[in-house]
Coordinates of C-alpha atoms and ligand atoms in Angstrom, one line a residue:
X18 CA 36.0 36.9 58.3
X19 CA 38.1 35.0 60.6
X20 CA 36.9 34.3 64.0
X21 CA 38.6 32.6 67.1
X22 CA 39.1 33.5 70.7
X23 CA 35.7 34.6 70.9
X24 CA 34.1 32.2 69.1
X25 CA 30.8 31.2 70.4
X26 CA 31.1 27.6 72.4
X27 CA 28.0 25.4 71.6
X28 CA 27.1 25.8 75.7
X29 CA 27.1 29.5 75.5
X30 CA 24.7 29.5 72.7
X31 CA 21.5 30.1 75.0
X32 CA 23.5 28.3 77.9
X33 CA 22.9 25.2 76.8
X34 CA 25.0 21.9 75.7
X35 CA 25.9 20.9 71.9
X36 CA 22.9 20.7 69.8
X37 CA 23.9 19.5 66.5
X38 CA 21.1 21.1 64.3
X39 CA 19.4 23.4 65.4
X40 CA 15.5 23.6 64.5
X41 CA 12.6 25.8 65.7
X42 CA 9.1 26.3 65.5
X43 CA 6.4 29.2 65.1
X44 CA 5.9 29.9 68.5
X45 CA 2.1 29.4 68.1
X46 CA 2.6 26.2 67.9
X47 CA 4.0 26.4 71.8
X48 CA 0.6 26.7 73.5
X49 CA 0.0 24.4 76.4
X50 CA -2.3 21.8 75.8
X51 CA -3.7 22.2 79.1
X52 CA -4.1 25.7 80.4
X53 CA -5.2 26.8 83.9
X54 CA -6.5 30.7 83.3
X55 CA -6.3 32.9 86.0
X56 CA -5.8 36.7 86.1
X57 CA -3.4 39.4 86.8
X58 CA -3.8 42.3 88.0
X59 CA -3.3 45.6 86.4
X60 CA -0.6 48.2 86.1
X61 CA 1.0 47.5 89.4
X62 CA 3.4 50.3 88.2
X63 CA 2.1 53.2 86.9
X64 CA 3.6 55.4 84.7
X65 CA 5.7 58.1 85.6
X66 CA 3.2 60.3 83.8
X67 CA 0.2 58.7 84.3
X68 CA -2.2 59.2 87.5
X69 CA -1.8 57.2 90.5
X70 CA -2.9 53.2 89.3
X71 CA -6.6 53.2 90.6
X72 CA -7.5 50.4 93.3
X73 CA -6.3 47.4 92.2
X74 CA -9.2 45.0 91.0
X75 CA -9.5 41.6 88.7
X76 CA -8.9 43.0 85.1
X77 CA -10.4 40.2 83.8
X78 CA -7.5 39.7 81.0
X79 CA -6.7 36.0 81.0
X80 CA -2.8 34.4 81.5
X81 CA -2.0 31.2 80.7
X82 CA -0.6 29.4 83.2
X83 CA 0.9 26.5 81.3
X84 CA 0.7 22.8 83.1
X85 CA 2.0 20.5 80.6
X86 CA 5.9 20.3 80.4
X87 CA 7.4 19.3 77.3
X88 CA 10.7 17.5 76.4
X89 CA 13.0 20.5 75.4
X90 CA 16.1 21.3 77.5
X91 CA 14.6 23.8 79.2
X92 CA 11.1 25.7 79.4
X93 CA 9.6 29.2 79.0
X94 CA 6.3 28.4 79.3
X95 CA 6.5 28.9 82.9
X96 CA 5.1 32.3 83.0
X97 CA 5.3 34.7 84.7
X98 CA 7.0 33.7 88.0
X99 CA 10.1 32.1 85.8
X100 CA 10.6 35.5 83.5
X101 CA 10.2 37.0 87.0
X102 CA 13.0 35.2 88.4
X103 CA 15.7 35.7 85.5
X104 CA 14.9 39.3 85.8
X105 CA 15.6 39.7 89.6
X106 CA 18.9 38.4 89.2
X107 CA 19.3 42.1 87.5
X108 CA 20.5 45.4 89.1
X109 CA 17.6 47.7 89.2
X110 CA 18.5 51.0 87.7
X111 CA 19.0 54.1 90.0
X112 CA 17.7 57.4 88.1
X113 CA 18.9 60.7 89.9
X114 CA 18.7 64.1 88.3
X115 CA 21.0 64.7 85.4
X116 CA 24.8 64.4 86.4
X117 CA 26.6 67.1 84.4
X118 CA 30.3 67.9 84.7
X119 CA 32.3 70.7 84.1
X120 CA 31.8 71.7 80.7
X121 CA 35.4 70.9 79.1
X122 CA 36.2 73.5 76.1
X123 CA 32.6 74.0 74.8
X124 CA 29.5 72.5 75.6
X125 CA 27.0 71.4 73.2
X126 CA 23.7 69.4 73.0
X127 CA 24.5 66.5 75.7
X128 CA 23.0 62.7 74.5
X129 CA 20.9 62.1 77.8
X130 CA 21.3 65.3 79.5
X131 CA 17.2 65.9 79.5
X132 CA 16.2 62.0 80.3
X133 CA 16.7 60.6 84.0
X134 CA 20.2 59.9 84.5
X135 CA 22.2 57.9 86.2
X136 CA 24.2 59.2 89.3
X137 CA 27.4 58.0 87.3
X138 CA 26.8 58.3 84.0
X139 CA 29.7 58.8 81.3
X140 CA 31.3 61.8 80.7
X141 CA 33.3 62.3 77.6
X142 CA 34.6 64.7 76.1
X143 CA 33.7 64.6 71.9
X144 CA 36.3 66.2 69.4
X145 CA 35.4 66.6 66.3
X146 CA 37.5 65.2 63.2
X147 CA 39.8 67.4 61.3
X148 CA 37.5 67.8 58.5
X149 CA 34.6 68.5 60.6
X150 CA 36.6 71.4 62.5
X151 CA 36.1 73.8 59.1
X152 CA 32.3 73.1 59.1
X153 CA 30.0 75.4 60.6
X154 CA 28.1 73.3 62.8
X155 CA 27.3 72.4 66.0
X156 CA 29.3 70.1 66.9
X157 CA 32.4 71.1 65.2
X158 CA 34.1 72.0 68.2
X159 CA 35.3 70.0 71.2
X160 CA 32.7 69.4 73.8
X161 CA 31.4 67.8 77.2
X162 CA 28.6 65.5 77.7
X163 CA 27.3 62.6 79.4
X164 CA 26.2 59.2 78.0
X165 CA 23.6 57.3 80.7
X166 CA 24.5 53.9 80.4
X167 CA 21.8 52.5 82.7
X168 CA 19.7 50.4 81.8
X169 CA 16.2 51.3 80.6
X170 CA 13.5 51.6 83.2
X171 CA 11.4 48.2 83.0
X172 CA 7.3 48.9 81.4
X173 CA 4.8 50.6 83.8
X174 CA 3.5 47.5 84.1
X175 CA 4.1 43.9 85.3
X176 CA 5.1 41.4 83.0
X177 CA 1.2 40.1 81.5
X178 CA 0.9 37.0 79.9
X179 CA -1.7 38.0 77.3
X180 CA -4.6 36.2 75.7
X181 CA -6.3 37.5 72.9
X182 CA -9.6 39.2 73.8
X183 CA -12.6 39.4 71.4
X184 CA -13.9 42.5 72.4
X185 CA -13.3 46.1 70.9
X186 CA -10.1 47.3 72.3
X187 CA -12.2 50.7 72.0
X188 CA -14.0 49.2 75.3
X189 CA -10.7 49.9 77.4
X190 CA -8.6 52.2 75.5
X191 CA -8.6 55.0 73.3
X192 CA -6.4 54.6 70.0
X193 CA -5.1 57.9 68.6
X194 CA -5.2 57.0 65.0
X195 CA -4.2 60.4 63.8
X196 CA -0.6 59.6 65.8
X197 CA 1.1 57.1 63.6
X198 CA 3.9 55.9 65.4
X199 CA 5.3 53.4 63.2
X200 CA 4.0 51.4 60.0
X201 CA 5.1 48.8 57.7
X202 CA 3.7 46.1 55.6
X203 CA 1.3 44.6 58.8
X204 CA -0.3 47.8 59.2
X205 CA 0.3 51.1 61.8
X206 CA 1.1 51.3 65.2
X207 CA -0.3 54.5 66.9
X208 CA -0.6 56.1 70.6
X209 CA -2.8 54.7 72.7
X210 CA -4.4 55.4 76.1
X211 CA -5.8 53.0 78.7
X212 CA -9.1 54.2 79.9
X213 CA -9.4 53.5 83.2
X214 CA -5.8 54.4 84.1
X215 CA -4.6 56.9 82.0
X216 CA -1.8 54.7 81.0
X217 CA 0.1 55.6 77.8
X218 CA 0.3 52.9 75.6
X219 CA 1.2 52.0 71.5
X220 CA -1.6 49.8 69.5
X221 CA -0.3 47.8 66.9
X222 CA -3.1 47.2 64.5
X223 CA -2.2 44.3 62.3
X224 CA -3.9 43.4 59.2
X225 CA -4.6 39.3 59.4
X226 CA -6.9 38.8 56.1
X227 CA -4.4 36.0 55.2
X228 CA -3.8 32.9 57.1
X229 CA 0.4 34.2 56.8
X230 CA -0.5 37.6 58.4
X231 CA -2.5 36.0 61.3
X232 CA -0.3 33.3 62.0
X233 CA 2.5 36.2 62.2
X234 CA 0.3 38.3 64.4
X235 CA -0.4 35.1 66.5
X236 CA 3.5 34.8 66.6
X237 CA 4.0 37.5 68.1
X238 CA 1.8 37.5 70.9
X239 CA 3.1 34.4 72.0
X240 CA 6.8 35.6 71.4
X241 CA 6.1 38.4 73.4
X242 CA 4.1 36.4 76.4
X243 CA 7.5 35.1 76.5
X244 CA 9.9 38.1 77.2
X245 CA 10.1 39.9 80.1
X246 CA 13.0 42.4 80.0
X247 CA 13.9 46.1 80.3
X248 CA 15.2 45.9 76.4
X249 CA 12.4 44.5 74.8
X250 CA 9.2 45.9 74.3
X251 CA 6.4 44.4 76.5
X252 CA 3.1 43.4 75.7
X253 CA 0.3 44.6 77.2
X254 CA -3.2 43.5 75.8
X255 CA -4.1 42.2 72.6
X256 CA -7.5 41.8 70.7
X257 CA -8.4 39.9 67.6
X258 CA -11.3 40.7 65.5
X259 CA -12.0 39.3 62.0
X260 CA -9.2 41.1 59.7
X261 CA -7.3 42.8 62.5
X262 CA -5.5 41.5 65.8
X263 CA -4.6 44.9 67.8
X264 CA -1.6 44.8 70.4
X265 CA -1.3 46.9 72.7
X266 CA 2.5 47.7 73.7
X267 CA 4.8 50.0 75.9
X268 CA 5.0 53.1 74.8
X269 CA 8.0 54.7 74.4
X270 CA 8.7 57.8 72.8
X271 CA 12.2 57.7 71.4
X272 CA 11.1 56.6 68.2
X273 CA 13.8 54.1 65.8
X274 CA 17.3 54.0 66.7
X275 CA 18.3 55.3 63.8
X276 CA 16.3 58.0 62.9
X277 CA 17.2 59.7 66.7
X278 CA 21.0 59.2 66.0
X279 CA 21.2 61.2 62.6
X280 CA 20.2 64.1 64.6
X281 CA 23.2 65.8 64.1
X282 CA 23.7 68.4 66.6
X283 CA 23.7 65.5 68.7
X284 CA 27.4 64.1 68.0
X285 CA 27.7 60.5 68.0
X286 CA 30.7 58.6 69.3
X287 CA 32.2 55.2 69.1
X288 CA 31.0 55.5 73.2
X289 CA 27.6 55.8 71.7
X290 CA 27.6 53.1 69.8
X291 CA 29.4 50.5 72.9
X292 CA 26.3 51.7 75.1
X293 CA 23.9 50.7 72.7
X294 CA 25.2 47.9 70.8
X295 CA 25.5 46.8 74.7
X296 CA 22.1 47.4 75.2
X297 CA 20.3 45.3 72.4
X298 CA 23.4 42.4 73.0
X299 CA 21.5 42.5 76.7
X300 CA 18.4 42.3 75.6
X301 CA 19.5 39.1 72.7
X302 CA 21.6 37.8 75.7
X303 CA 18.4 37.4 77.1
X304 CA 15.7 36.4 74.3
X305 CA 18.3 33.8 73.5
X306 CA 18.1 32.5 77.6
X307 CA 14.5 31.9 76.8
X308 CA 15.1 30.3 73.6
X309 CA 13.1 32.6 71.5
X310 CA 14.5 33.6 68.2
X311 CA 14.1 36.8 66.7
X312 CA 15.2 36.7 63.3
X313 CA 14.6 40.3 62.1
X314 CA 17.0 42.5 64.2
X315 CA 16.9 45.4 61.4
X316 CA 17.5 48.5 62.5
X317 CA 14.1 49.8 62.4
X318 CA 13.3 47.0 65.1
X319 CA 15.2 49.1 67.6
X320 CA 13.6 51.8 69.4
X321 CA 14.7 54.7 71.4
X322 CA 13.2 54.9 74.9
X323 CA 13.3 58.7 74.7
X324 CA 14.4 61.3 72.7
X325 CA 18.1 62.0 74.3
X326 CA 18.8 58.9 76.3
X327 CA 20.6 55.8 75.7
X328 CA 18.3 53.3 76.3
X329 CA 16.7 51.0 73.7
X330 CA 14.3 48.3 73.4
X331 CA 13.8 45.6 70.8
X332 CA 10.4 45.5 68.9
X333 CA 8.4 43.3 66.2
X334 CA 8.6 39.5 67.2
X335 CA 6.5 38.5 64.0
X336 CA 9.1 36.8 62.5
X337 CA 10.2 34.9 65.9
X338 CA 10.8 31.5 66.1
X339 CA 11.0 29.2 69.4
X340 CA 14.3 27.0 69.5
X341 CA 13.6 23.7 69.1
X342 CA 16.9 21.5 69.8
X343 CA 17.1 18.9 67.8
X344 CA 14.7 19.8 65.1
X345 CA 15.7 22.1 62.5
X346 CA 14.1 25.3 60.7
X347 CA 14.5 26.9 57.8
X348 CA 13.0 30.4 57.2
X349 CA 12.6 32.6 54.1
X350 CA 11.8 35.8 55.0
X351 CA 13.8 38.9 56.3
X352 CA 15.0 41.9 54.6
X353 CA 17.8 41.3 51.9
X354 CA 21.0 43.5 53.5
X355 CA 20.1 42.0 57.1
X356 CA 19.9 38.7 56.2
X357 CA 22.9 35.7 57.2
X358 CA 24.1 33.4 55.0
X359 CA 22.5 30.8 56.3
X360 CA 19.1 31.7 55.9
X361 CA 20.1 33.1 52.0
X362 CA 21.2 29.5 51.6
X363 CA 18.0 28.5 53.1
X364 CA 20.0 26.3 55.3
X365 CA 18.9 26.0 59.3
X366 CA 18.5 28.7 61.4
X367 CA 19.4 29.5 65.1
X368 CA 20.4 31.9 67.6
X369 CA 23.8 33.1 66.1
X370 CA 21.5 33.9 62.5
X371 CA 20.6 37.1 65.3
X372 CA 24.1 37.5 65.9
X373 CA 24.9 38.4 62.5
X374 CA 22.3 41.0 62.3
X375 CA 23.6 42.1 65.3
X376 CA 26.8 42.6 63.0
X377 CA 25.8 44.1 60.6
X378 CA 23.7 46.8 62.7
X379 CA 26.5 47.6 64.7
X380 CA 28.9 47.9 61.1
X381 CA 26.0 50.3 60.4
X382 CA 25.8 52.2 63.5
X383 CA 29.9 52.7 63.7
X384 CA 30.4 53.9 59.6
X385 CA 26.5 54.6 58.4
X386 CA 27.4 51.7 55.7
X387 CA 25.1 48.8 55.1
X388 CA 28.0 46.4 54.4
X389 CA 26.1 44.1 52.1
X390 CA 24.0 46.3 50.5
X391 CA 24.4 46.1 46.5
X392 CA 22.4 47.7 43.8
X393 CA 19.4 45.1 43.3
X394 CA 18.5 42.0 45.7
X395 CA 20.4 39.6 44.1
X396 CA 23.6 41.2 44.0
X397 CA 23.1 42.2 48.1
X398 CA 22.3 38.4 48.5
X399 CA 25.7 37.2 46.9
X400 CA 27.1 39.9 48.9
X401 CA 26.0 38.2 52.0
X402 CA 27.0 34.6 50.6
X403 CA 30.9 36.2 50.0
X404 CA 30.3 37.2 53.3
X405 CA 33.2 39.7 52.6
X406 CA 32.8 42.9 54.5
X407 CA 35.5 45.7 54.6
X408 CA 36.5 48.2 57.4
X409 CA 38.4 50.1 53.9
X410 CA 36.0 52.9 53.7
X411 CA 36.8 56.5 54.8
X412 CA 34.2 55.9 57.3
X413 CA 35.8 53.2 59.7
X414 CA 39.0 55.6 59.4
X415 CA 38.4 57.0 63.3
X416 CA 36.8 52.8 64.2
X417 CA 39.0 51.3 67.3
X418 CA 40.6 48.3 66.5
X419 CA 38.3 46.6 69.1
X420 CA 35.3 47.7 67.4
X421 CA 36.3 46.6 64.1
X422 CA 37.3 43.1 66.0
X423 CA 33.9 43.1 67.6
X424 CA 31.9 43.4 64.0
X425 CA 34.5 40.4 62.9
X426 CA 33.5 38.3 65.2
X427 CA 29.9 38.6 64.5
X428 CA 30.1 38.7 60.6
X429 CA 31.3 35.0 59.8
X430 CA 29.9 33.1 57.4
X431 CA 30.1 29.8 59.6
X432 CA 27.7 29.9 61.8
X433 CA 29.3 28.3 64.9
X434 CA 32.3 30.7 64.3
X435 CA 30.0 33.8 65.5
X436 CA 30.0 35.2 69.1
X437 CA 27.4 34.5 71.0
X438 CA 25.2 37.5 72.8
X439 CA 26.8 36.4 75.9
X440 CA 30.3 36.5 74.5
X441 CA 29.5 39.6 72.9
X442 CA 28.9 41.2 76.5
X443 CA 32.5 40.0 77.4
X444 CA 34.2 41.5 74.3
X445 CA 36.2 44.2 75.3
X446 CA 34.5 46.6 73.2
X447 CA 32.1 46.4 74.8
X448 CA 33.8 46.5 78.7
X449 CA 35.5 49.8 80.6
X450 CA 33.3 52.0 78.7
X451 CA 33.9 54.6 81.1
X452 CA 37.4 53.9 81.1
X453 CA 37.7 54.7 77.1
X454 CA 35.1 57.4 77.1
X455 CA 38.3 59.1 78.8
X456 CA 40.2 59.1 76.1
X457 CA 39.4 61.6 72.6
X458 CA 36.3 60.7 71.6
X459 CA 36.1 61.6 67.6
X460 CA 32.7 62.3 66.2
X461 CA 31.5 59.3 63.8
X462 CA 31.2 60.1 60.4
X463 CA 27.7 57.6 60.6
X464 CA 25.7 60.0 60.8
X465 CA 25.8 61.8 57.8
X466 CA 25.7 58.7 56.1
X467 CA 23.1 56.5 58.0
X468 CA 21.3 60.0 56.9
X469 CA 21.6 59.2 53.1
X470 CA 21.1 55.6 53.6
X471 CA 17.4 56.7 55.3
X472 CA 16.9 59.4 52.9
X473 CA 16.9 56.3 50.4
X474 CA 14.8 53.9 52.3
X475 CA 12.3 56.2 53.0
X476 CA 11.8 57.2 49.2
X477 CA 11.9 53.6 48.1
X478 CA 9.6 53.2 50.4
X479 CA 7.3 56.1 49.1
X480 CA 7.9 55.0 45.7
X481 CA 6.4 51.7 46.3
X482 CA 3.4 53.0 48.0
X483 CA 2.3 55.1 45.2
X484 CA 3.1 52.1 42.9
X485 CA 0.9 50.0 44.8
X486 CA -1.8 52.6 44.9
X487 CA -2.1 53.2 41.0
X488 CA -1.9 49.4 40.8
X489 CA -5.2 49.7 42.9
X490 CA -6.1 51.9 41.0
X491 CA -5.9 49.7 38.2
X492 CA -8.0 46.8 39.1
X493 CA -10.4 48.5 40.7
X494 CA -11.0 50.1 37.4
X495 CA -11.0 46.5 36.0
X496 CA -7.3 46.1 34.6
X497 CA -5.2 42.8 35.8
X498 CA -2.2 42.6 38.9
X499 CA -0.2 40.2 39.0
X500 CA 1.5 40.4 42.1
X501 CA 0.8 42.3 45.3
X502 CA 3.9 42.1 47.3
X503 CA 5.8 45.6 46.7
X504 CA 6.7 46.3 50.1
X505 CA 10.6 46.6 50.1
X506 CA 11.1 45.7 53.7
X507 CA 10.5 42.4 55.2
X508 CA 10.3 40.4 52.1
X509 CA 10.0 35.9 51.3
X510 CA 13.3 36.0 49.2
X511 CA 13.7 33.6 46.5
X512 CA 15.5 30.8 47.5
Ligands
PIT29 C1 6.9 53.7 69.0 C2 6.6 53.6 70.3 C3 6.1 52.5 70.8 C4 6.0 51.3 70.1 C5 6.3 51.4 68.7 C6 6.8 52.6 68.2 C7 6.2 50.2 68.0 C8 6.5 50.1 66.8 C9 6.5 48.9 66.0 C10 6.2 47.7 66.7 C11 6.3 46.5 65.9 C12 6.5 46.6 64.5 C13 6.7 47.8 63.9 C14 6.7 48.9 64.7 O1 6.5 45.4 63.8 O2 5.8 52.4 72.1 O3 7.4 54.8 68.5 O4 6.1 45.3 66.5

């Protein structure tokens, strides 16, 4: 795909000047040398649901208060006062009770309407496509709502630089195992609840029996020790014991992106999709500021912050990398559709490899088409190497021209000819929301098919469960297995 006035210049990737190659390194390897610990202070903000924070005392959780500088262009260790300071540079969101128009022709369920609101939120009015008008549904008829395009609230809590503690996290919270929250190949994430406070939480428990899975877990902690921002999940606490390392995260309770937006007697818009392609280019914008890499931006790794709002929040730094200028990484892992060409070609890695995710999430969100996706891995790997996607279907029928110019943009197959997340915030897609939101707002025909293309995941998903059970099954019962990686998600492709 061609690519040219918004073309990513080399400063704007991570405001920074020309790095030739790009390289990066687990971000475990980023600990200080010399560490001062100190502590922090807990939940200086409580939840809105929670009781009123008890009297602040030492919480005894350690932060690392780096004291070694190193040679890169710019540091992150500096936390948290410099996270602090990039953040207050940010409007803080005003949240007023919801602001509904007058309905316009018929209303039906409003995206947001039941969440905190902003005071000028965006009211559209949603028609539905021609074909949709014969259908007996909800949303089959012209109606009014309002999208909040506010930020999301920051976590109930200051931003914590977390050490991992070797005590049972049972000592300070209760873990609701029987709420499974999310779960993939590491393990479950579940509710949690912070004793003392009543804080609600999410506990990831990770399995680390191999030195990959710890070093992944370890990953992430310091990933997350890193990021301090409204669209990215923070990190609360975190505890290692022998074959597990528990973290325990903001808890929001919107569940993944695309599971909410399938709802459909919610309609979805191309509006929709600006305010929260805008929303995860924010929180990129600003990962990328502090040089961290995420290199897994699959859908799934975006979560709602509630059930009707607008607000999301990126989640699962295992895979992230720190960018390392002048040295160059390499990475071969990821899930197959999601994946750029360059890491396919197991060529370097940097921050526009997130950029193309970022395309090919927002191709999903606007048709419900994974635009790479083939029958088996290898032909959704050449897919990705052709780098050829198409706007042909049915689906992108109703897609603005500026949307489709937006996706172009991001899915080149030359790196340096990507947007960057900053550049992406200054497309006009994604600029005079309100504006557009004015005009007819066509329901997306996404919806029904991000359905299908769930409906598929989820029994491939179930599939390889049971598989891996009987194969269990099988050497426990003293037959042979040859290989124990079935999970379908984030997978080491052969390179
Ligand atoms: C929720 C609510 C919440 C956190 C999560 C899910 C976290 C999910 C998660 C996090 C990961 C990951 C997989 C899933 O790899 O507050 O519904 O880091």
């Amino acid at each position: 795909m061609a690519a040219d006035s918004h073309r990513q210049s080399e400063t704007e990737r991570g405001g920074m000047r020309e790095v030739p190659a790009v390289a990066v390194v687990p971000l475990m390897a980023d600990t200080p040398k010399t560490e001062t610990r100190t502590t922090v202070t807990e939940n200086q903000a409580a939840a809105p649901s929670s009781p009123a924070p008890a009297p602040k005392k030492p919480s005894g959780l350690a932060v690392l208060m780096p004291t070694v500088e190193s040679s890169s262009l710019r540091q992150v260790y500096s936390c948290p006062e410099s996270l602090q300071r990039l953040q207050s540079s940010r409007p803080k969101p005003q949240y007023v009770c919801p602001a509904r128009g007058p309905a316009v022709g018929k209303t039906c369920s409003v995206l947001g309407g039941a969440s905190p609101v902003a005071a000028s939120g965006i009211q559209i009015i949603v028609v539905p496509t021609t074909a949709e008008r014969t259908r007996p549904k909800s949303h089959t008829k012209t109606c009014h709502k309002v999208i909040d395009d506010v930020p999301p609230q920051p976590a109930p809590f200051l931003h914590r630089c977390v050490s991992l503690r070797s005590n049972p996290p049972s000592d300070t919270f209760v873990i609701h195992t029987r709420e499974v929250l999310g779960s993939g190949r590491f393990g479950k994430v579940h509710k949690c609840t912070e004793k003392s406070s009543g804080l609600k939480l999410a506990a990831k428990i990770i399995n680390t029996r191999t030195a990959k899975e710890k070093e992944r877990a370890n990953n992430e902690v310091q990933a997350m020790n890193q990021l301090s921002h409204p669209n990215i999940l923070q990190l609360y606490d975190a505890f290692e014991a022998k074959h597990q390392l528990v973290l325990i995260l903001e808890y929001v309770e919107g569940g993944e992106l695309f599971d909410r937006i399938v709802d459909e007697s919610a309609p979805l818009t191309e509006v929709d999709a600006m305010v929260f392609v805008k929303q995860i280019c924010e929180g990129v914008s600003y990962m990328h500021q502090m040089y961290v890499l995420h290199l897994d931006l699959k859908p799934e790794n975006i979560l709602c912050v509630n059930r009707t709002g607008h607000q999301v929040k990126i989640i699962d730094f295992g895979l992230a990398r720190r960018y390392r200028p002048r040295e160059k990484l390499r990475v071969n892992f990821g899930t197959p559709e999601f994946l750029a060409p360059e890491v396919v070609n197991f060529d370097f890695v940097s921050f526009p490899t997130d950029m193309w995710t970022l395309g090919v999430v927002t191709y999903m969100l606007l048709s419900g088409l994974s635009p790479f996706l083939g029958d088996d891995e290898s032909q959704t790997l050449n897919n990705v190497l052709s780098a050829n996607c198409s706007f042909e279907d049915e689906a992108f029928e109703h897609i603005s021209a500026e949307a489709k110019d937006f996706i172009s943009h991001l899915l080149v197959k030359e790196r340096g000819g990507r947007m960057s997340a900053l550049q992406c915030l200054r497309h006009p897609w994604l600029n005079n929301i309100a504006e557009k939101a004015k005009g007819s707002n066509i329901v997306l025909k996404s919806q029904v098919l991000l359905k299908k293309y769930l409906a598929k995941k989820l029994w491939k998903k179930n599939y390889i469960a049971i598989a891996a059970a009987n194969r269990f099954k099988k050497i426990s019962s003293g037959g042979e297995l040859t290989s124990l990686d079935t999970e379908t998600d984030t997978v080491p492709i052969a390179t």
